[in-house]
Amino acid sequence: DTATMKSKQLRSYVFVIVQFACLIAIALTGPLIARNPLWLALEGAALLLGLWTIWTMRSARFNIVPDVPANSQLVTHGPYRFIRHPMYATLLLGALALVLNAPTPLRAAVWVVLLIDLVLKLTYEERLLVESFPSYTEYRQHSKRLVPFVY
């Protein structure tokens, strides 16, 4: 049904708009490179995870909206062996490093909004992945959402 498809697309774009708005707000309200060595290491870890994820996804379709593209393939190797949403983990980790480096109540609140948005987005995305890939249900039993061995 066309109305249902448009509703799903709208939901997907709202998730992405909120995500980018939060990331831009964090980027514009403080330095982009952490000065504190601990937060710089956290930022570096996020960058490495992001690069590993992009490298792993090079043969698949990379998509910023949670919709599953036609003819896509389920990726379960690389960082996906441990967590199902390594790019979301990358964004959260990198943004957290920036917020902790120059903390303000506004930046912390924006990070919490980003966290909520990405958890809602990945929850929605996982429903779509279950519909698209029968093996996704089993894959979920052997991996965590965002934090290896935890969540």
Tab-separated table of N, CA, C and O in Angstrom, residues 19 46 49-50 52-54 56-57 62-68 74-94 115 117-130 133 136 139-140 142-148 151:
chain	number	residue	atom	x	y	z
A	19	GLN	N	19.026	12.536	13.938
A	19	GLN	CA	20.409	12.090	14.101
A	19	GLN	C	21.387	13.167	13.633
A	19	GLN	O	22.303	13.551	14.363
A	46	ALA	N	36.321	5.521	18.294
A	46	ALA	CA	35.121	5.670	17.465
A	46	ALA	C	35.500	5.758	15.993
A	46	ALA	O	34.867	5.116	15.134
A	49	LEU	N	36.516	2.285	14.764
A	49	LEU	CA	35.338	1.439	14.600
A	49	LEU	C	34.577	1.830	13.334
A	49	LEU	O	34.140	0.969	12.567
A	50	GLY	N	34.430	3.129	13.104
A	50	GLY	CA	33.741	3.599	11.905
A	50	GLY	C	34.450	3.176	10.626
A	50	GLY	O	33.819	2.721	9.670
A	52	TRP	N	36.511	0.605	10.280
A	52	TRP	CA	36.389	-0.847	10.181
A	52	TRP	C	35.016	-1.216	9.619
A	52	TRP	O	34.882	-2.085	8.773
A	53	THR	N	33.998	-0.516	10.082
A	53	THR	CA	32.640	-0.777	9.616
A	53	THR	C	32.504	-0.450	8.137
A	53	THR	O	31.943	-1.236	7.363
A	54	ILE	N	33.017	0.709	7.729
A	54	ILE	CA	32.946	1.093	6.314
A	54	ILE	C	33.719	0.095	5.458
A	54	ILE	O	33.249	-0.318	4.390
A	56	THR	N	34.259	-3.040	6.117
A	56	THR	CA	33.477	-4.277	6.093
A	56	THR	C	32.280	-4.162	5.154
A	56	THR	O	31.938	-5.113	4.456
A	57	MET	N	31.664	-3.001	5.109
A	57	MET	CA	30.461	-2.791	4.301
A	57	MET	C	30.762	-2.504	2.826
A	57	MET	O	29.836	-2.387	2.040
A	62	PHE	N	25.646	0.535	1.576
A	62	PHE	CA	25.681	1.370	2.772
A	62	PHE	C	24.483	2.306	2.704
A	62	PHE	O	24.219	2.913	1.678
A	63	ASN	N	23.741	2.424	3.785
A	63	ASN	CA	22.488	3.159	3.774
A	63	ASN	C	22.332	3.918	5.078
A	63	ASN	O	22.472	3.330	6.144
A	64	ILE	N	22.038	5.225	5.022
A	64	ILE	CA	21.877	5.981	6.262
A	64	ILE	C	20.461	5.899	6.814
A	64	ILE	O	20.248	6.145	7.983
A	65	VAL	N	19.495	5.548	5.965
A	65	VAL	CA	18.133	5.357	6.460
A	65	VAL	C	17.979	3.898	6.880
A	65	VAL	O	18.678	3.026	6.375
A	66	PRO	N	17.090	3.614	7.813
A	66	PRO	CA	16.962	2.244	8.301
A	66	PRO	C	16.293	1.273	7.324
A	66	PRO	O	16.279	0.078	7.566
A	67	ASP	N	15.759	1.768	6.218
A	67	ASP	CA	15.105	0.898	5.245
A	67	ASP	C	16.112	-0.071	4.643
A	67	ASP	O	17.270	0.287	4.411
A	68	VAL	N	15.675	-1.293	4.371
A	68	VAL	CA	16.546	-2.305	3.791
A	68	VAL	C	16.435	-2.212	2.270
A	68	VAL	O	15.368	-2.461	1.716
A	74	LEU	N	22.911	-9.447	4.090
A	74	LEU	CA	23.141	-9.344	5.520
A	74	LEU	C	24.636	-9.511	5.792
A	74	LEU	O	25.248	-10.483	5.367
A	75	VAL	N	25.211	-8.545	6.471
A	75	VAL	CA	26.639	-8.580	6.801
A	75	VAL	C	26.771	-9.006	8.252
A	75	VAL	O	26.185	-8.387	9.148
A	76	THR	N	27.537	-10.073	8.496
A	76	THR	CA	27.708	-10.593	9.858
A	76	THR	C	29.181	-10.795	10.212
A	76	THR	O	29.493	-11.465	11.181
A	77	HIS	N	30.083	-10.228	9.429
A	77	HIS	CA	31.513	-10.365	9.735
A	77	HIS	C	32.075	-8.989	10.104
A	77	HIS	O	31.343	-8.009	10.142
A	78	GLY	N	33.356	-8.934	10.373
A	78	GLY	CA	33.960	-7.675	10.813
A	78	GLY	C	33.365	-7.274	12.159
A	78	GLY	O	33.093	-8.131	13.006
A	79	PRO	N	33.109	-5.989	12.364
A	79	PRO	CA	32.547	-5.567	13.644
A	79	PRO	C	31.136	-6.120	13.867
A	79	PRO	O	30.672	-6.196	15.005
A	80	TYR	N	30.481	-6.518	12.788
A	80	TYR	CA	29.125	-7.064	12.890
A	80	TYR	C	29.111	-8.425	13.605
A	80	TYR	O	28.060	-8.885	14.003
A	81	ARG	N	30.255	-9.052	13.767
A	81	ARG	CA	30.323	-10.295	14.552
A	81	ARG	C	29.982	-10.021	16.013
A	81	ARG	O	29.479	-10.890	16.711
A	82	PHE	N	30.297	-8.818	16.474
A	82	PHE	CA	30.146	-8.471	17.881
A	82	PHE	C	28.923	-7.605	18.159
A	82	PHE	O	28.272	-7.783	19.171
A	83	ILE	N	28.689	-6.627	17.280
A	83	ILE	CA	27.546	-5.731	17.449
A	83	ILE	C	26.822	-5.564	16.115
A	83	ILE	O	27.447	-5.521	15.061
A	84	ARG	N	25.513	-5.471	16.200
A	84	ARG	CA	24.694	-5.403	14.982
A	84	ARG	C	24.651	-4.012	14.367
A	84	ARG	O	24.315	-3.873	13.199
A	85	HIS	N	24.993	-2.994	15.124
A	85	HIS	CA	24.903	-1.622	14.622
A	85	HIS	C	26.187	-0.843	14.938
A	85	HIS	O	26.162	0.128	15.703
A	86	PRO	N	27.303	-1.243	14.327
A	86	PRO	CA	28.565	-0.583	14.666
A	86	PRO	C	28.639	0.886	14.240
A	86	PRO	O	29.320	1.675	14.899
A	87	MET	N	27.939	1.295	13.193
A	87	MET	CA	27.971	2.711	12.822
A	87	MET	C	27.237	3.557	13.856
A	87	MET	O	27.662	4.671	14.167
A	88	TYR	N	26.140	3.048	14.390
A	88	TYR	CA	25.439	3.782	15.445
A	88	TYR	C	26.322	3.860	16.676
A	88	TYR	O	26.396	4.906	17.339
A	89	ALA	N	27.022	2.775	16.996
A	89	ALA	CA	27.955	2.776	18.127
A	89	ALA	C	29.070	3.792	17.880
A	89	ALA	O	29.471	4.515	18.802
A	90	THR	N	29.551	3.870	16.649
A	90	THR	CA	30.580	4.837	16.283
A	90	THR	C	30.108	6.262	16.550
A	90	THR	O	30.823	7.063	17.160
A	91	LEU	N	28.899	6.575	16.083
A	91	LEU	CA	28.358	7.926	16.266
A	91	LEU	C	28.183	8.258	17.739
A	91	LEU	O	28.534	9.358	18.188
A	92	LEU	N	27.645	7.315	18.499
A	92	LEU	CA	27.421	7.558	19.925
A	92	LEU	C	28.739	7.726	20.673
A	92	LEU	O	28.880	8.611	21.513
A	93	LEU	N	29.703	6.871	20.368
A	93	LEU	CA	31.000	6.925	21.042
A	93	LEU	C	31.745	8.218	20.704
A	93	LEU	O	32.269	8.907	21.590
A	94	GLY	N	31.782	8.558	19.423
A	94	GLY	CA	32.466	9.780	19.006
A	94	GLY	C	31.810	11.021	19.577
A	94	GLY	O	32.490	11.933	20.063
A	115	LEU	N	21.074	9.429	21.502
A	115	LEU	CA	20.987	8.049	21.986
A	115	LEU	C	19.571	7.499	21.808
A	115	LEU	O	19.392	6.402	21.266
A	117	ASP	N	17.199	8.584	19.811
A	117	ASP	CA	16.899	8.493	18.381
A	117	ASP	C	17.527	7.240	17.763
A	117	ASP	O	16.861	6.501	17.034
A	118	LEU	N	18.786	6.996	18.056
A	118	LEU	CA	19.462	5.846	17.447
A	118	LEU	C	18.931	4.518	17.978
A	118	LEU	O	18.844	3.540	17.224
A	119	VAL	N	18.550	4.451	19.237
A	119	VAL	CA	17.954	3.210	19.758
A	119	VAL	C	16.593	2.967	19.104
A	119	VAL	O	16.271	1.839	18.717
A	120	LEU	N	15.794	4.020	18.947
A	120	LEU	CA	14.509	3.866	18.242
A	120	LEU	C	14.740	3.484	16.783
A	120	LEU	O	14.039	2.621	16.236
A	121	LYS	N	15.726	4.117	16.160
A	121	LYS	CA	16.038	3.826	14.752
A	121	LYS	C	16.497	2.388	14.576
A	121	LYS	O	16.040	1.690	13.678
A	122	LEU	N	17.383	1.912	15.444
A	122	LEU	CA	17.874	0.542	15.293
A	122	LEU	C	16.787	-0.479	15.620
A	122	LEU	O	16.748	-1.558	15.037
A	123	THR	N	15.891	-0.144	16.537
A	123	THR	CA	14.771	-1.036	16.849
A	123	THR	C	13.867	-1.186	15.626
A	123	THR	O	13.467	-2.291	15.259
A	124	TYR	N	13.569	-0.065	14.992
A	124	TYR	CA	12.767	-0.070	13.767
A	124	TYR	C	13.505	-0.820	12.653
A	124	TYR	O	12.934	-1.654	11.960
A	125	GLU	N	14.792	-0.549	12.512
A	125	GLU	CA	15.596	-1.199	11.475
A	125	GLU	C	15.633	-2.713	11.678
A	125	GLU	O	15.560	-3.480	10.714
A	126	GLU	N	15.728	-3.146	12.924
A	126	GLU	CA	15.772	-4.586	13.187
A	126	GLU	C	14.462	-5.267	12.800
A	126	GLU	O	14.479	-6.389	12.321
A	127	ARG	N	13.335	-4.593	12.996
A	127	ARG	CA	12.056	-5.166	12.532
A	127	ARG	C	12.087	-5.360	11.021
A	127	ARG	O	11.643	-6.392	10.510
A	128	LEU	N	12.615	-4.392	10.304
A	128	LEU	CA	12.703	-4.487	8.849
A	128	LEU	C	13.688	-5.582	8.429
A	128	LEU	O	13.449	-6.295	7.447
A	129	LEU	N	14.782	-5.712	9.159
A	129	LEU	CA	15.772	-6.740	8.833
A	129	LEU	C	15.228	-8.145	9.060
A	129	LEU	O	15.509	-9.059	8.286
A	130	VAL	N	14.426	-8.317	10.107
A	130	VAL	CA	13.791	-9.622	10.357
A	130	VAL	C	12.871	-9.982	9.191
A	130	VAL	O	12.837	-11.138	8.750
A	133	PHE	N	15.428	-10.691	6.057
A	133	PHE	CA	16.413	-11.770	6.161
A	133	PHE	C	15.965	-12.786	7.210
A	133	PHE	O	16.049	-12.501	8.409
A	136	TYR	N	18.241	-13.355	10.185
A	136	TYR	CA	18.526	-12.254	11.113
A	136	TYR	C	18.140	-12.602	12.550
A	136	TYR	O	18.823	-12.212	13.486
A	139	TYR	N	20.947	-14.535	13.969
A	139	TYR	CA	22.091	-13.629	14.106
A	139	TYR	C	21.952	-12.765	15.360
A	139	TYR	O	22.927	-12.537	16.079
A	140	ARG	N	20.747	-12.303	15.665
A	140	ARG	CA	20.514	-11.473	16.857
A	140	ARG	C	20.842	-12.224	18.142
A	140	ARG	O	21.213	-11.609	19.128
A	142	HIS	N	23.302	-14.148	18.616
A	142	HIS	CA	24.753	-14.311	18.756
A	142	HIS	C	25.517	-12.991	18.737
A	142	HIS	O	26.741	-12.998	18.666
A	143	SER	N	24.797	-11.879	18.769
A	143	SER	CA	25.458	-10.574	18.743
A	143	SER	C	24.664	-9.597	19.612
A	143	SER	O	23.518	-9.851	19.952
A	144	LYS	N	25.301	-8.505	19.958
A	144	LYS	CA	24.653	-7.468	20.762
A	144	LYS	C	24.316	-6.284	19.860
A	144	LYS	O	24.843	-6.156	18.764
A	145	ARG	N	23.455	-5.405	20.344
A	145	ARG	CA	23.033	-4.266	19.528
A	145	ARG	C	24.135	-3.223	19.342
A	145	ARG	O	24.478	-2.871	18.221
A	146	LEU	N	24.665	-2.704	20.440
A	146	LEU	CA	25.622	-1.587	20.364
A	146	LEU	C	26.906	-1.786	21.137
A	146	LEU	O	27.945	-1.250	20.774
A	147	VAL	N	26.827	-2.517	22.241
A	147	VAL	CA	27.997	-2.680	23.116
A	147	VAL	C	28.329	-4.160	23.207
A	147	VAL	O	27.505	-4.940	23.704
A	148	PRO	N	29.512	-4.573	22.727
A	148	PRO	CA	29.851	-6.000	22.758
A	148	PRO	C	29.684	-6.602	24.154
A	148	PRO	O	30.058	-5.987	25.152
A	151	TYR	N	25.029	-4.954	25.497
A	151	TYR	CA	23.722	-4.555	24.947
A	151	TYR	C	23.796	-4.459	23.440
A	151	TYR	O	24.603	-3.801	22.874
